[in-house]
Short mmCIF file of C-alpha atoms and ligand atoms in Angstrom, two decimals:
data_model
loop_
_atom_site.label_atom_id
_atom_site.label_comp_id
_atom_site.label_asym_id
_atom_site.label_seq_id
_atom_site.Cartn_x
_atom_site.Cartn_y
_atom_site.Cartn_z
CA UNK A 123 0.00 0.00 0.00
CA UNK A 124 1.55 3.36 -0.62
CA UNK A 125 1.63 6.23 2.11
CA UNK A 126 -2.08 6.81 3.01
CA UNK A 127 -3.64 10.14 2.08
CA UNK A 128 -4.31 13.16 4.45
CA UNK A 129 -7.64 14.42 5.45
CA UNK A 130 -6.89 17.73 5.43
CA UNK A 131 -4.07 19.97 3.62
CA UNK A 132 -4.31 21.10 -0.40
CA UNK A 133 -4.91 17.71 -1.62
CA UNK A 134 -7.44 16.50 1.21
CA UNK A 135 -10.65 16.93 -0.59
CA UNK A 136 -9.36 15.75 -3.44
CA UNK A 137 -8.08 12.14 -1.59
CA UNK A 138 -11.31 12.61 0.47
CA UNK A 139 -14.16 12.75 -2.27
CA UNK A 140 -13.77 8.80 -3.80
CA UNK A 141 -13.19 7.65 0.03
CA UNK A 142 -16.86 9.60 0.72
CA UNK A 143 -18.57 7.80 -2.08
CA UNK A 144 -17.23 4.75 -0.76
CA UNK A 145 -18.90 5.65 2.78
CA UNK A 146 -22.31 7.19 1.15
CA UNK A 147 -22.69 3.75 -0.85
CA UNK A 148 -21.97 1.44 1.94
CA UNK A 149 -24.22 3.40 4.52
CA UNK A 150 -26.98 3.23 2.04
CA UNK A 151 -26.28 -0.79 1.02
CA UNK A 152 -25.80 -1.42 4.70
CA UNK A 153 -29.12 0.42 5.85
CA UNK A 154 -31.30 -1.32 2.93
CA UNK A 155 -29.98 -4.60 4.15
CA UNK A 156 -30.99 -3.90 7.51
CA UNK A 157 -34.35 -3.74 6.25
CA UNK A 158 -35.77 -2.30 9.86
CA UNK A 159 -34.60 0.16 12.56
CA UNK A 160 -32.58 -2.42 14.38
CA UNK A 161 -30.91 -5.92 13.33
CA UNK A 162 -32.88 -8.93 13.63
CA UNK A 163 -31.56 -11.94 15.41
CA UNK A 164 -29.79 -9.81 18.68
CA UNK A 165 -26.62 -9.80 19.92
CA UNK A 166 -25.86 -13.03 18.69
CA UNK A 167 -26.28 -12.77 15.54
CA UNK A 168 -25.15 -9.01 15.12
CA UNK A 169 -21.88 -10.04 16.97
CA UNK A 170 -21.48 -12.88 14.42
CA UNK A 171 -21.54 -10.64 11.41
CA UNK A 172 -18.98 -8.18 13.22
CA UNK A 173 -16.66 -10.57 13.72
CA UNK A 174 -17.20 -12.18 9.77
CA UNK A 175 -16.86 -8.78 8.51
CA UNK A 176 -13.45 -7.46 10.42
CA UNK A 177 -11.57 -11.24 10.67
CA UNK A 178 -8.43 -10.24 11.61
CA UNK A 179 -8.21 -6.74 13.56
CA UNK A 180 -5.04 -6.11 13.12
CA UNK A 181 -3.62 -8.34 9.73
CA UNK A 182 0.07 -8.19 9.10
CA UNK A 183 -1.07 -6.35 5.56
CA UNK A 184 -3.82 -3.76 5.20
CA UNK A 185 -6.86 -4.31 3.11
CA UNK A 186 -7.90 -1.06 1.06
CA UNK A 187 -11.79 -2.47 1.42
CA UNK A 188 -11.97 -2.10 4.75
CA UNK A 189 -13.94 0.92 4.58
CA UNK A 190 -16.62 -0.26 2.65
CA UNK A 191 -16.93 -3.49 4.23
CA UNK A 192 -16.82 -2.17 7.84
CA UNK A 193 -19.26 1.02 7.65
CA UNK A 194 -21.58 -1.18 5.56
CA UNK A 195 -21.72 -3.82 8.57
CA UNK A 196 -21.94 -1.12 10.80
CA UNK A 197 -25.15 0.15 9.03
CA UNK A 198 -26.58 -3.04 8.50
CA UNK A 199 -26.10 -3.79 12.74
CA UNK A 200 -27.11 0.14 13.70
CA UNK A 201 -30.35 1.14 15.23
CA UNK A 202 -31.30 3.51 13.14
CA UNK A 203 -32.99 6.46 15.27
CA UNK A 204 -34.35 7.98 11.42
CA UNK A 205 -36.26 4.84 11.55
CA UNK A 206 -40.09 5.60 12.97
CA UNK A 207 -40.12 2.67 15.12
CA UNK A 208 -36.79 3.75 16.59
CA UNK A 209 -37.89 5.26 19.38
CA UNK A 210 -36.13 3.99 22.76
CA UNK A 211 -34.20 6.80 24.02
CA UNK A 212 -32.82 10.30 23.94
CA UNK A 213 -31.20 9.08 21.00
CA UNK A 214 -31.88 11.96 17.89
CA UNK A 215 -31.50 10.96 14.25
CA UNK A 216 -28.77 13.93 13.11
CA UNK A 217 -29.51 16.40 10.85
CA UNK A 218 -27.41 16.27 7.37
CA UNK A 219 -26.47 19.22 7.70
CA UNK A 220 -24.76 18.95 10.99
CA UNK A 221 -23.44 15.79 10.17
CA UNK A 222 -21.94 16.96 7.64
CA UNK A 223 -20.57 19.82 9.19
CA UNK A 224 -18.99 16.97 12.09
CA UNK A 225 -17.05 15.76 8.44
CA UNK A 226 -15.42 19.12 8.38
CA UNK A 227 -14.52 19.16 11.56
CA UNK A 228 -12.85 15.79 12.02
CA UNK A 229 -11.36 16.80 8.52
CA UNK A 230 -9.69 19.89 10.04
CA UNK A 231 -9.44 18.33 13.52
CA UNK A 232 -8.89 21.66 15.38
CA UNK A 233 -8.16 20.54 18.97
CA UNK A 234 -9.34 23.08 21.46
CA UNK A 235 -6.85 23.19 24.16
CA UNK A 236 -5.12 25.89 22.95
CA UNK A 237 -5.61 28.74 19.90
CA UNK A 238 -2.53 27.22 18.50
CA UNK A 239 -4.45 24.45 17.39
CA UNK A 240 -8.07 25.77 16.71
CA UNK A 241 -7.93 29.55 16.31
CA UNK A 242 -11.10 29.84 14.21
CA UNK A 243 -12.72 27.02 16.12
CA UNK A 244 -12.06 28.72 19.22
CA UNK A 245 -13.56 32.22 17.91
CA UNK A 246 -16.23 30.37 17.16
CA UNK A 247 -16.85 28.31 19.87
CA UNK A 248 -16.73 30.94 22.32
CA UNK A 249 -19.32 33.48 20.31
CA UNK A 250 -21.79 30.41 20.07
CA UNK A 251 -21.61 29.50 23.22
CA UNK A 252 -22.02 32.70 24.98
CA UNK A 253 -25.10 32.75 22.19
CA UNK A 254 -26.87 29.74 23.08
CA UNK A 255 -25.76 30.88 27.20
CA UNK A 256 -28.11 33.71 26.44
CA UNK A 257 -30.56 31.64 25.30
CA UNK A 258 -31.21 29.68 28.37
CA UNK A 259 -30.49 33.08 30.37
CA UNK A 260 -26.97 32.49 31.36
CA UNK A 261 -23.77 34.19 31.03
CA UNK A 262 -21.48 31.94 29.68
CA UNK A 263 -21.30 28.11 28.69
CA UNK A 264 -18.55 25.30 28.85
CA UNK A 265 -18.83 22.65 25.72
CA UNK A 266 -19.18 19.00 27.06
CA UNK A 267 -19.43 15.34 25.82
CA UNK A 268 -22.93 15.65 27.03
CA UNK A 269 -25.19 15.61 29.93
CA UNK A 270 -22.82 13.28 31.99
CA UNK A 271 -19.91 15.50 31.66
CA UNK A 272 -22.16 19.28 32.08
CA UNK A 273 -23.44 17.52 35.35
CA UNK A 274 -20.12 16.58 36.91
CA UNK A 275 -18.80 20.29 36.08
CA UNK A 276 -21.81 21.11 37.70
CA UNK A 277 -21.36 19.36 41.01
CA UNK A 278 -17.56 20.75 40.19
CA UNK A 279 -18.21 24.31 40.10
CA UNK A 280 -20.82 23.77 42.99
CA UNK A 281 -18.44 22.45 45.24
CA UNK A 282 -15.30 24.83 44.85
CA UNK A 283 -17.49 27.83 45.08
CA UNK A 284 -18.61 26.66 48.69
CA UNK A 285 -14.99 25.57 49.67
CA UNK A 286 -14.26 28.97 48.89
CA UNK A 287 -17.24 31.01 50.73
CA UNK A 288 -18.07 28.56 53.95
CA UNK A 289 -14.57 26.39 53.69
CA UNK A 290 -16.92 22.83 53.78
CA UNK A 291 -18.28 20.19 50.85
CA UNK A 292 -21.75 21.20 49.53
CA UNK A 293 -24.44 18.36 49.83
CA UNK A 294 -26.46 17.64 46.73
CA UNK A 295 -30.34 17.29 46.97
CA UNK A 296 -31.63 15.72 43.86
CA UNK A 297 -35.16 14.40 42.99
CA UNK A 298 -35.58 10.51 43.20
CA UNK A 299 -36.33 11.47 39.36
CA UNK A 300 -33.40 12.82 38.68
CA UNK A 301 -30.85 11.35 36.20
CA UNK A 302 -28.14 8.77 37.12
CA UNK A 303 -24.72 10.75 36.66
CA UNK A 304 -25.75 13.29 39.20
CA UNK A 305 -24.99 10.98 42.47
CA UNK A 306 -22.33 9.77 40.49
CA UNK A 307 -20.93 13.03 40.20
CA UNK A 308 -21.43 13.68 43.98
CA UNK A 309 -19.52 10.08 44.84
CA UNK A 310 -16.68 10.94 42.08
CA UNK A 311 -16.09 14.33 43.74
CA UNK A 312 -16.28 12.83 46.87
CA UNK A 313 -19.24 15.06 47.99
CA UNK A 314 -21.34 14.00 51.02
CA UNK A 315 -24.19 11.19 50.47
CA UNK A 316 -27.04 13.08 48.12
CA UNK A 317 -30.10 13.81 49.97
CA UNK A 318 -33.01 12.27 47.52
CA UNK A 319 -36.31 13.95 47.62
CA UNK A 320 -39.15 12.06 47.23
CA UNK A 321 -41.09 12.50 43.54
CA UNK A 322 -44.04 11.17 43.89
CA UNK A 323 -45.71 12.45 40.59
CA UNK A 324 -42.50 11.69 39.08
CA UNK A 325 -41.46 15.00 39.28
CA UNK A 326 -39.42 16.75 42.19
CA UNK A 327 -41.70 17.70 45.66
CA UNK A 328 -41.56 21.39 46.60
CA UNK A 329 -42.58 20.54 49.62
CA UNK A 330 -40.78 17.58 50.51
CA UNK A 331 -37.82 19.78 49.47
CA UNK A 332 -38.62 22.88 51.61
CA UNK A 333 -38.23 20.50 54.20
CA UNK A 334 -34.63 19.14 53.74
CA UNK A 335 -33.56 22.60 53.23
CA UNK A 336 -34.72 23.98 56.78
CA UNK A 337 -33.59 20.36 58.48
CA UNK A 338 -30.22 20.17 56.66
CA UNK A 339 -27.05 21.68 57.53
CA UNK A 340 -25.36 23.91 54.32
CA UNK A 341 -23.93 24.64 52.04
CA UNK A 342 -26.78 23.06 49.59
CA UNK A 343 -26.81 22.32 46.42
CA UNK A 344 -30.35 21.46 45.05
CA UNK A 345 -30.73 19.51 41.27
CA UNK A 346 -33.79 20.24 39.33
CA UNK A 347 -34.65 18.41 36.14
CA UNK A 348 -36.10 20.05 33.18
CA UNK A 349 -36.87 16.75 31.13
CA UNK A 350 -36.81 13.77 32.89
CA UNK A 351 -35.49 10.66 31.30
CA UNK A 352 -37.95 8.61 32.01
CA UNK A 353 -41.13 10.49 31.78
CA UNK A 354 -39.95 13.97 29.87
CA UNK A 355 -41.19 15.92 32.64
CA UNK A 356 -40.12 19.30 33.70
CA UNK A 357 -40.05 19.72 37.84
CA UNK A 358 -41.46 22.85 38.83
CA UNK A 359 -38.69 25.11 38.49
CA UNK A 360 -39.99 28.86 39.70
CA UNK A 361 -41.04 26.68 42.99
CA UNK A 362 -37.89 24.85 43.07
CA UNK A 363 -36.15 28.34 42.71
CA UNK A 364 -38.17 30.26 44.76
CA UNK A 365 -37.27 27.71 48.08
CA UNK A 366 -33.08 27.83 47.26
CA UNK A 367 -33.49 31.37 46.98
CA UNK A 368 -35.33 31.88 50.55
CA UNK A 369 -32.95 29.07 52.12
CA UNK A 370 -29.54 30.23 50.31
CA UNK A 371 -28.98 27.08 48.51
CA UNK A 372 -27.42 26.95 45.47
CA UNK A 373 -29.91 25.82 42.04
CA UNK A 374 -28.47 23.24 38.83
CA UNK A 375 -31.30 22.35 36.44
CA UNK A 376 -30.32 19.74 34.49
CA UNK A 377 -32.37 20.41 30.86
CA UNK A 378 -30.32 17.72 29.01
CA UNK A 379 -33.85 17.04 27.33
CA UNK A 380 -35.95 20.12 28.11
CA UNK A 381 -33.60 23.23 27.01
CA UNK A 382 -34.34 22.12 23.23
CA UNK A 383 -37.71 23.61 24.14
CA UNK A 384 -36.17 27.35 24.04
CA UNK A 385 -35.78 27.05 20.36
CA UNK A 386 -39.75 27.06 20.45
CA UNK A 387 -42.09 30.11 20.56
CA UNK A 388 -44.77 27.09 21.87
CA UNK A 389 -42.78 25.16 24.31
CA UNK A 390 -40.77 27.77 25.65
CA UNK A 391 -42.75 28.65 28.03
CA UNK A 392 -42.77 25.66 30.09
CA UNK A 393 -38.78 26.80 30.74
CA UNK A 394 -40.27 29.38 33.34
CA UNK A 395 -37.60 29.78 36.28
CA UNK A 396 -34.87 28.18 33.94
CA UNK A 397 -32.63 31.22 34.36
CA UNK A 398 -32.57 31.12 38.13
CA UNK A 399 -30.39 28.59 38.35
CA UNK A 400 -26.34 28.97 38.90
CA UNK A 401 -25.67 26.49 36.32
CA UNK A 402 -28.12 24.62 33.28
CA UNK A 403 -27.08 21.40 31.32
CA UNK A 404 -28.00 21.52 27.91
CA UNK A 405 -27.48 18.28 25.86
CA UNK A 406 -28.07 19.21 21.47
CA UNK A 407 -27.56 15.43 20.93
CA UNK A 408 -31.32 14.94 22.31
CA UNK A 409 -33.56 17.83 20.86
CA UNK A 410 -30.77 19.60 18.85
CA UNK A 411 -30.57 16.86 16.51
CA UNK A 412 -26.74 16.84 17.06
CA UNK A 413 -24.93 13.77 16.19
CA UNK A 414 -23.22 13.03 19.11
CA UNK A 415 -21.48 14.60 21.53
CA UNK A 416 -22.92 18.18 21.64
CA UNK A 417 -23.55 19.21 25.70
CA UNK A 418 -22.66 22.49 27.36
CA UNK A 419 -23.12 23.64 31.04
CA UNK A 420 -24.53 27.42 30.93
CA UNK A 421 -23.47 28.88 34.00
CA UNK A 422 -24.96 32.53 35.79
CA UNK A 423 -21.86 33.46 37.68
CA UNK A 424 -18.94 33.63 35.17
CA UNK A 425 -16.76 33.51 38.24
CA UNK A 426 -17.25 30.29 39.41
CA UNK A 427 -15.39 29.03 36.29
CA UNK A 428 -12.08 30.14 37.82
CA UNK A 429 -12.39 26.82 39.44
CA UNK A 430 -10.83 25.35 36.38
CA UNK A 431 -8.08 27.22 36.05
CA UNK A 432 -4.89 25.49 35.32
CA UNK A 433 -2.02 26.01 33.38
CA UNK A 434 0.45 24.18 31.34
CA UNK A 435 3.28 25.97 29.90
CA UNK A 436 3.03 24.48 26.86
CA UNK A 437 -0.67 25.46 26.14
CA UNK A 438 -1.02 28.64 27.84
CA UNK A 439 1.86 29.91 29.40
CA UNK A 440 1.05 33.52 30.67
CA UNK A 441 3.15 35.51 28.67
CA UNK A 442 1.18 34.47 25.56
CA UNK A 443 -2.31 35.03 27.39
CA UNK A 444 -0.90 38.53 28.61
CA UNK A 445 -0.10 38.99 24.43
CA UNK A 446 -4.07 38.25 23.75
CA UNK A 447 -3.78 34.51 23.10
CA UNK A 448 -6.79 32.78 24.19
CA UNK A 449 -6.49 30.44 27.65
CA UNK A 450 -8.88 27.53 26.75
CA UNK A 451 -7.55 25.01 29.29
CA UNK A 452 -9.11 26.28 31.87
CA UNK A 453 -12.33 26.03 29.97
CA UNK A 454 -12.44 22.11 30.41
CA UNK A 455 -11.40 19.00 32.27
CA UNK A 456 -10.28 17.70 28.56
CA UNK A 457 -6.85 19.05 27.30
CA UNK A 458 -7.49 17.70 23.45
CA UNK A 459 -11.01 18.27 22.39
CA UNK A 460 -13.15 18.12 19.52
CA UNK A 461 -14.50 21.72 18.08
CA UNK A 462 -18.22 20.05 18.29
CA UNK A 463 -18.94 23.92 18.13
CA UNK A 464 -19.06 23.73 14.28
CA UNK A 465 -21.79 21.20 13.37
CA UNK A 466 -23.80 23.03 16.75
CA UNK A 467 -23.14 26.87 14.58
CA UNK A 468 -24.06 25.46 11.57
CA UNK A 469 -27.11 23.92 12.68
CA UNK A 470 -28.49 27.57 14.24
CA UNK A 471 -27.24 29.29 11.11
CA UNK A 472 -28.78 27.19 8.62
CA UNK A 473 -32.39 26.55 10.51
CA UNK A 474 -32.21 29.30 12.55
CA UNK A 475 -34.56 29.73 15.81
CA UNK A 476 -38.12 28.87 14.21
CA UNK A 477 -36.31 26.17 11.88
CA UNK A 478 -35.06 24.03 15.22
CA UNK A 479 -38.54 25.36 16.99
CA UNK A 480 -40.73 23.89 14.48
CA UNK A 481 -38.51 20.42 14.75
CA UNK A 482 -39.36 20.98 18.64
CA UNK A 483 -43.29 21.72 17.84
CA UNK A 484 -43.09 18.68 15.23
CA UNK A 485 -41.91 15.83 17.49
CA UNK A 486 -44.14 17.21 20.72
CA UNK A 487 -46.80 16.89 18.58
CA UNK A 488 -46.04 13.21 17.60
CA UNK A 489 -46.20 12.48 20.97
CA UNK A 490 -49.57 14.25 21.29
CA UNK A 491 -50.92 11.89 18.77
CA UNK A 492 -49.16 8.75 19.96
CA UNK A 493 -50.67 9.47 23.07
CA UNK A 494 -54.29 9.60 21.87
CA UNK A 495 -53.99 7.08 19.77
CA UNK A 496 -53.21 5.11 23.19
CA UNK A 497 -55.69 6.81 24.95
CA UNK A 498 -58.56 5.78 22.47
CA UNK A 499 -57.08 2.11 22.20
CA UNK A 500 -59.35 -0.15 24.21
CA UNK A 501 -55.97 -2.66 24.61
CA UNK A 502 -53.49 -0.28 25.86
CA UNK A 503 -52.94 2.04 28.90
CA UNK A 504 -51.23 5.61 29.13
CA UNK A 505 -49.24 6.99 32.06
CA UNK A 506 -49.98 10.70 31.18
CA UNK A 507 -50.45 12.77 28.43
CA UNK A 508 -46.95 14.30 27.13
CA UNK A 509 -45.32 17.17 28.60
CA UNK A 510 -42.14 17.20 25.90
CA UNK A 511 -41.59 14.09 23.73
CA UNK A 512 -42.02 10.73 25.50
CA UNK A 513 -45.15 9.03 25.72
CA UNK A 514 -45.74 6.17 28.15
CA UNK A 515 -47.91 3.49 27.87
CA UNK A 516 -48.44 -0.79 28.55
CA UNK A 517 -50.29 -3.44 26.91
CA UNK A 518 -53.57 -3.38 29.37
CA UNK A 519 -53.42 -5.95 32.18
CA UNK A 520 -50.02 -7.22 31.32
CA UNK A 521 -47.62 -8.59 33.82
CA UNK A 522 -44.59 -6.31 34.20
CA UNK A 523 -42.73 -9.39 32.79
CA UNK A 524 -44.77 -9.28 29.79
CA UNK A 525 -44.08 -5.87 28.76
CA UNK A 526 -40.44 -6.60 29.25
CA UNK A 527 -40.44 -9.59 27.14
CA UNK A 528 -42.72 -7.45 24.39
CA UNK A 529 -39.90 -4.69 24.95
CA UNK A 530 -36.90 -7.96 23.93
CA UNK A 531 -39.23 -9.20 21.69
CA UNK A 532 -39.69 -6.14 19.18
CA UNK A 533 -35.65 -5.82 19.66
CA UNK A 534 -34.64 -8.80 18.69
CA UNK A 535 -37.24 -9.49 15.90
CA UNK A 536 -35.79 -6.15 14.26
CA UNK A 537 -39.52 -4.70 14.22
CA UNK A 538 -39.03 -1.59 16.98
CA UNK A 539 -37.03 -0.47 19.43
CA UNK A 540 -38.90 1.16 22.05
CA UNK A 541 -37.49 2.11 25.69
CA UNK A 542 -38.45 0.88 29.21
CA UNK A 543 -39.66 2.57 32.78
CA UNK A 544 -40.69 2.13 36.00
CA UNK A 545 -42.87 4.49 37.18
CA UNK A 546 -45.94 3.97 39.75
CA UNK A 547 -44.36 1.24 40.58
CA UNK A 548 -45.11 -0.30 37.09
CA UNK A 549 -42.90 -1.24 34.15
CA UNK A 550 -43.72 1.28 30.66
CA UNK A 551 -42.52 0.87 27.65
CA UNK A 552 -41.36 4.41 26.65
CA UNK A 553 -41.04 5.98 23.13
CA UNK A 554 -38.97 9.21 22.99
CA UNK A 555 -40.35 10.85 19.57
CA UNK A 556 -37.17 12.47 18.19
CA UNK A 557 -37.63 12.25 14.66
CA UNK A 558 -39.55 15.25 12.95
CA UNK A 559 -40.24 13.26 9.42
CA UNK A 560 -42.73 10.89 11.35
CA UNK A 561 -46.19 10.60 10.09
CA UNK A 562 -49.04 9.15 12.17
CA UNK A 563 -49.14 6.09 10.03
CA UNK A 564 -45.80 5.13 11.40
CA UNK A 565 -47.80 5.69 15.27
CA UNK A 566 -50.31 3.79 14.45
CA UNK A 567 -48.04 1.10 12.87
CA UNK A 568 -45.58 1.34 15.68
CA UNK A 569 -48.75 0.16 18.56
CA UNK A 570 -49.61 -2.13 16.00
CA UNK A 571 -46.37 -4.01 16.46
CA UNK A 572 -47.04 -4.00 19.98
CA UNK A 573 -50.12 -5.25 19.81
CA UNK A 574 -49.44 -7.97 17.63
CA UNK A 575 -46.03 -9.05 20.19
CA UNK A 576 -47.94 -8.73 23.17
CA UNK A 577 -51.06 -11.14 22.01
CA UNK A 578 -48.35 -13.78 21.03
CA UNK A 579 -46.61 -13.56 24.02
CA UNK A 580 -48.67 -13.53 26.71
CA UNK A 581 -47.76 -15.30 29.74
CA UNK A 582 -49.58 -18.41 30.52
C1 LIG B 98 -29.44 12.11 28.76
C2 LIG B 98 -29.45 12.77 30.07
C3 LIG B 98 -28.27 13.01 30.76
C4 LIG B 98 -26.95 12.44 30.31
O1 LIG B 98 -26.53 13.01 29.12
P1 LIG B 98 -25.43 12.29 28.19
O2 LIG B 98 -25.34 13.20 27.05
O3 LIG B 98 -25.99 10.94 27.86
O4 LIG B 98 -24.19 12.19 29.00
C5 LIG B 98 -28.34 13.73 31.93
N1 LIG B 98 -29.52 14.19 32.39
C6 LIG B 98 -30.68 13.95 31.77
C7 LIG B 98 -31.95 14.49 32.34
C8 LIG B 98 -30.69 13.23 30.58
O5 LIG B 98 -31.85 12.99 29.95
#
């Protein structure tokens, strides 16, 4: 083989464009021969064709068709979120045009630990994300791998800020509905237990939370959801901020799923309160139709991000931030980091606010119609009626086992993939509507699967 080709550089595009074709024709070969929005036959069988496909990982000579053969098995074994009946989780079909903007920027691979290595990316990153800050009524933003990451820096920030003004850890108070990473957060920083308040409804207990904040000892840090995984509900935030403010502790609203409702005249609304918190998490890989990762933590107080200050001579010695360079280390835990600013700018440029809102008002209505169509269906029940995206519902008077196995069932048959919850003390299945190209045939058709997998498996 002679010397592989460069991405970027003079001749990039040129080595680039037959390479693409490649990609474009396997992607669409692999996705016909899926057939469906997931593989049949599960891991098995998926795993089998992997292993078929790649043979030897690491051969003694190189084989120029790996790139066909490999993205084509990768489409064929993909769960394909464009797919209607893909509908399990937070898991967006990306736009083209972002997607294709991600191309450029893995062509270019700016790295943005330093304006040495990224100084258009890092103009641009830092106008967008003071931007889309403004948007959710913040000051400034950090970019992050997602919700995960924005949370920890949350939690982060939280904590250094009260070392600094009462010299003691901050205790987290989160909502039993609140997502995973943030008492993972609290255990990786080494923060005190988390204080869970109860959420009954499924979303967060003023209340019940008024109450931990006069019992417990500060400093506080309370975690509001805006979005909930499970359910897509929003807690109620102007209460929520209304009882830190009167008891001095400090507010995170987690909106990895929610803040997409800004981009909507509509939905906005439902965001009340959102800009009383210190710091918001905003993940454009749910309803930002980012592929992934696209998250940023919005934070009130620029201040608080002196916490992450740190310096490497190599990156940003002072002498060259005194001479104007730009110090981005201290605007991450990373040191080399994707510019995932570009496909996120090019997204808000190209649809601009009402294009993304109407995506918003598109898939919340989906879920409107899913869940009437449940509603009106003699054989099915409905949690609630949708307050984002994600509609709820069970095969009537099945076992919780049952709608597990209906759950595997559709999986593994290749005919849906549709998400699990427990809420009421009941297992759901859950779709999260992401895709805005739905049609309610595709509804109908999707409970029609379930209908069909839950008659032939019911338990005996
Ligand atoms: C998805 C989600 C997260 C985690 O985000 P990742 O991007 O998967 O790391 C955090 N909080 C909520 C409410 C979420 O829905």
């Amino acid at each position: 083989m002679s010397t592989p080709s460069l991405a970027s550089g003079p001749q990039g595009p040129h080595a680039l464009r037959p390479l693409l074709h490649t990609v474009l024709d396997a992607l669409h070969d692999g996705t016909l021969a899926r057939g469906g929005p997931l593989p049949a036959g599960g891991p098995h069988t998926v795993t089998t064709r992997i292993r078929d496909a790649i043979g030897d990982v690491l051969p003694d000579e190189g084989d120029p068709d790996a790139l066909r053969r490999l993205v084509h098995t990768l489409a064929e074994g993909s769960a394909d979120p464009a797919h209607p009946h893909c509908a399990a989780h937070l898991h967006c079909p990306p736009l083209a045009v972002a997607t294709a903007a991600d191309l450029a920027a893995a062509t270019l691979n700016p790295s943005l630990d330093s304006w040495d290595q990224a100084p258009a990316a890092s103009a641009l990153e830092a106008l967008v994300t003071q931007a889309l800050a403004h948007q959710a009524g913040a000051t400034d933003a950090l970019v992050t791998t997602g919700g995960t990451e924005a949370n920890h820096l949350a939690l982060l920030l939280a904590r250094e800020s009260a070392r600094t003004t009462h010299g003691t850890d901050i205790r987290l108070l989160h909502g039993a509905n609140a997502h995973h990473s943030l008492p993972r957060a609290a255990w990786l920083l080494g923060l005190p237990d988390p204080v869970v308040v109860p959420a009954p409804a499924g979303t967060l207990d003023p209340a019940a939370l008024d109450d931990a904040l006069t019992t417990l000892p500060g400093p506080l840090l309370v975690a509001a959801t805006a979005g909930t995984t499970d359910a897509g509900l929003i807690d109620p935030l102007p209460e929520i901020a209304a009882r830190c403010r009167a008891h001095g502790a400090r507010l995170h609203i987690d909106a990895a799923y929610g803040a997409g409702l800004l981009f909507s005249d509509r939905h906005r609304p439902k965001l009340a309160g959102l800009d009383a918190a210190h710091t918001i998490t905003l993940d454009l890989h749910k309803l930002g139709w980012q592929p992934i990762a696209a998250g940023l933590l919005a934070v009130t107080h620029p201040g608080d991000l002196t916490a992450l200050d740190q310096h490497a001579d190599y990156l940003n010695a002072d002498d060259d931030t005194e001479a104007g360079l730009p110090d981005l280390l201290s605007r991450s835990l990373r040191t080399s980091r994707r510019p995932d600013i570009l496909k996120i700018a090019v997204t808000l440029k190209t649809l601009g606010r009402t294009g993304l809102g109407t995506l918003v008002d598109q898939v919340c209505e989906h879920a409107h119609t899913l869940a009437a169509l449940v509603h009106d269906h003699p054989g099915f029940d409905l949690y609630d009626r949708p307050t984002i995206s994600t509609v709820l519902f069970r095969p009537r008077d099945a076992t919780d086992d049952a709608v597990a196995a209906v759950r595997r069932h559709l999986l593994t048959g290749g005919h849906a993939v549709l998400g699990r919850a427990r809420l009421d003390d009941r297992l759901w299945l859950k779709a999260t509507l992401l895709n805005p190209h739905l049609r309610p045939e595709d509804l109908t058709g999707l409970l029609r699967l379930v209908e069909t997998h839950a008659e032939g498996n019911t338990p005996r």
